[in-house]
Amino acid sequence: MTGRRQVALAVVLSILLLLASSALASLTAIELVRVLDPRMGRELVGVIIGAMNNAFIALATFELALGMGIVRVASFAAGSDRLGVLVRRIFTRFVSVVGIALTLEGLIMVVRYSPVDLGRYLLYALALLLGIGVLLLGLAVLVNRVQAAVLRRRRRAAQSNPAASRVVAGTAPGGHGMTVGQ
């Protein structure tokens, strides 16, 4: 894929994610307004926690949209070497916010169904918690793979440039070596 196509794809995905984020934020506002209607008969705590859950997911989607669109376009346009760091930051934020939202949803289910002895519904909460674990493991694999790719790229650059090899090895003037996260 050419650089222009990558930038165009990043912009399109960013716009789609921003639209999804605004839709979720609107849904959150609608739920909070509907709870004020006495005819709805829904419990206040459940609706507020559900609205918070939607707000967390909207925030995560917004973060991902901004990270994919603005930051990625700027890094591609400038030919930045810090793409690995940006990817790690973007996806770490996204997965952590989604993990918080899923944890809240699991907690809601446990609190709602455990006093009523509806154990079959607690399986859904367990599935949510297992899903969070899978998300976190996937994030760990992603961060590890991106970090390894950045390190390989720096080693290749160091082999082609002797001055850079001293910096990577930690023998640069001043005694400060580069770390992978820089």
Coordinates of C-alpha atoms in Angstrom, one line a residue:
M1 CA 0.0 0.0 0.0
T2 CA 1.4 3.4 -0.9
G3 CA 1.8 6.2 1.6
R4 CA -1.2 8.1 0.2
R5 CA -3.4 5.1 0.4
Q6 CA -2.4 4.5 4.0
V7 CA -3.1 8.1 4.9
A8 CA -6.5 8.0 3.2
L9 CA -7.3 4.7 4.9
A10 CA -6.3 6.2 8.3
V11 CA -8.5 9.3 7.7
V12 CA -11.5 7.2 6.7
L13 CA -11.1 4.8 9.7
S14 CA -10.7 7.9 11.9
I15 CA -13.9 9.4 10.6
L16 CA -15.8 6.2 11.1
L17 CA -14.6 5.8 14.6
L18 CA -15.4 9.4 15.4
L19 CA -19.0 8.8 14.1
A20 CA -19.2 5.6 16.3
S21 CA -17.9 7.5 19.3
S22 CA -20.5 10.3 18.8
A23 CA -23.3 7.8 18.4
L24 CA -22.3 6.1 21.7
A25 CA -22.0 9.5 23.4
S26 CA -25.5 10.3 22.2
L27 CA -26.8 6.9 23.4
T28 CA -25.3 7.7 26.8
A29 CA -27.1 11.1 26.9
I30 CA -30.4 9.5 25.8
E31 CA -30.2 6.9 28.5
L32 CA -29.5 9.5 31.2
V33 CA -32.4 11.6 30.1
R34 CA -34.8 8.6 29.8
V35 CA -34.0 7.6 33.4
L36 CA -35.7 10.8 34.5
D37 CA -39.0 9.6 33.0
P38 CA -41.0 8.0 35.8
R39 CA -42.9 5.8 33.3
M40 CA -39.8 3.8 32.4
G41 CA -39.6 2.0 35.7
R42 CA -35.9 1.2 35.4
E43 CA -33.6 1.2 38.4
L44 CA -31.5 4.3 38.7
V45 CA -28.2 2.7 39.6
G46 CA -28.3 0.2 36.7
V47 CA -29.0 2.9 34.2
I48 CA -26.3 5.2 35.5
I49 CA -23.7 2.4 35.5
G50 CA -24.9 1.4 32.0
A51 CA -24.5 5.0 30.8
M52 CA -21.0 5.1 32.4
N53 CA -20.2 1.9 30.5
N54 CA -21.3 3.5 27.2
A55 CA -19.4 6.6 28.0
F56 CA -16.2 4.6 28.6
I57 CA -16.6 2.8 25.3
A58 CA -17.3 6.1 23.5
L59 CA -14.1 7.5 25.1
A60 CA -12.1 4.5 24.0
T61 CA -13.4 4.8 20.5
F62 CA -12.7 8.5 20.4
E63 CA -9.1 7.9 21.7
L64 CA -8.6 5.3 19.0
A65 CA -10.0 7.6 16.3
L66 CA -7.7 10.4 17.3
G67 CA -4.8 8.1 17.6
M68 CA -5.4 6.4 14.2
G69 CA -6.2 9.6 12.4
I70 CA -4.3 12.6 13.5
V71 CA -1.2 11.0 15.1
R72 CA -0.8 8.3 12.4
V73 CA -1.3 10.7 9.5
A74 CA 1.3 13.1 11.0
S75 CA 3.8 10.3 11.6
F76 CA 3.4 8.9 8.0
A77 CA 3.7 12.4 6.6
A78 CA 6.8 13.2 8.5
G79 CA 8.3 9.7 8.0
S80 CA 8.6 9.4 11.8
D81 CA 10.6 6.6 13.4
R82 CA 8.4 6.7 16.5
L83 CA 5.5 4.8 14.9
G84 CA 6.1 1.9 17.3
V85 CA 5.8 4.1 20.3
L86 CA 2.6 5.7 19.0
V87 CA 1.0 2.3 18.2
R88 CA 1.8 1.1 21.7
R89 CA 0.4 4.2 23.4
I90 CA -2.8 4.2 21.2
F91 CA -3.7 0.6 21.6
T92 CA -2.7 0.5 25.3
R93 CA -5.1 3.3 26.0
F94 CA -7.9 1.8 23.9
V95 CA -7.6 -1.7 25.5
S96 CA -7.4 -0.3 29.0
V97 CA -10.5 1.8 28.6
V98 CA -12.5 -1.1 27.0
G99 CA -11.2 -3.3 29.8
I100 CA -12.6 -0.9 32.3
A101 CA -16.0 -0.8 30.5
L102 CA -16.1 -4.6 30.4
T103 CA -15.2 -4.9 34.0
L104 CA -18.0 -2.6 35.0
E105 CA -20.4 -4.6 32.9
G106 CA -19.3 -7.8 34.6
L107 CA -19.6 -6.2 38.0
I108 CA -23.1 -5.0 37.2
M109 CA -24.1 -8.5 36.3
V110 CA -22.6 -10.0 39.5
V111 CA -24.3 -7.4 41.7
R112 CA -27.6 -7.7 39.9
Y113 CA -28.0 -11.5 39.7
S114 CA -26.1 -12.9 42.7
P115 CA -28.7 -11.9 45.3
V116 CA -31.5 -13.5 43.2
D117 CA -29.6 -16.8 42.8
L118 CA -29.6 -16.7 39.1
G119 CA -26.3 -18.5 38.6
R120 CA -26.8 -19.0 34.9
Y121 CA -26.4 -15.3 34.4
L122 CA -23.2 -15.2 36.3
L123 CA -21.7 -17.3 33.5
Y124 CA -22.0 -14.2 31.3
A125 CA -20.0 -12.2 33.9
L126 CA -17.4 -14.9 33.9
A127 CA -17.2 -14.8 30.1
L128 CA -16.8 -11.0 30.2
L129 CA -13.9 -11.4 32.7
L130 CA -12.3 -14.0 30.5
G131 CA -12.7 -11.7 27.5
I132 CA -10.9 -9.0 29.5
G133 CA -8.1 -11.4 30.1
V134 CA -7.9 -12.3 26.4
L135 CA -7.8 -8.6 25.6
L136 CA -5.0 -8.0 28.0
L137 CA -3.0 -10.9 26.7
G138 CA -3.5 -9.7 23.2
L139 CA -2.3 -6.3 24.2
A140 CA 0.8 -7.8 25.8
V141 CA 1.6 -9.7 22.6
L142 CA 1.1 -6.6 20.5
V143 CA 3.3 -4.5 22.7
N144 CA 6.0 -7.2 22.7
R145 CA 5.9 -7.6 18.9
V146 CA 6.0 -3.8 18.2
Q147 CA 8.8 -3.4 20.7
A148 CA 10.8 -6.2 19.0
A149 CA 10.2 -4.7 15.6
V150 CA 11.4 -1.3 16.8
L151 CA 14.5 -2.9 18.3
R152 CA 15.2 -4.8 15.0
R153 CA 14.9 -1.6 13.0
R154 CA 17.3 0.2 15.3
R155 CA 19.8 -2.6 15.1
R156 CA 19.7 -2.6 11.3
A157 CA 20.2 1.2 11.4
A158 CA 23.1 0.7 13.8
Q159 CA 24.8 -1.8 11.6
S160 CA 24.6 0.5 8.6
N161 CA 25.8 3.5 10.6
P162 CA 28.7 3.0 13.0
A163 CA 27.9 6.2 15.0
A164 CA 24.4 4.9 15.7
S165 CA 25.7 1.6 16.9
R166 CA 27.5 3.3 19.7
V167 CA 24.3 5.0 20.8
V168 CA 22.3 1.7 20.7
A169 CA 25.1 -0.1 22.6
G170 CA 25.2 2.6 25.3
T171 CA 28.7 3.9 24.4
A172 CA 27.7 7.2 23.0
P173 CA 29.5 10.3 24.3
G174 CA 28.0 11.2 27.6
G175 CA 27.4 7.5 28.5
H176 CA 23.7 7.5 27.7
G177 CA 22.3 4.7 25.6
M178 CA 18.9 4.6 23.9
T179 CA 16.2 2.5 25.4
V180 CA 13.5 0.8 23.4
G181 CA 10.8 3.1 24.6
Q182 CA 12.5 6.3 23.4

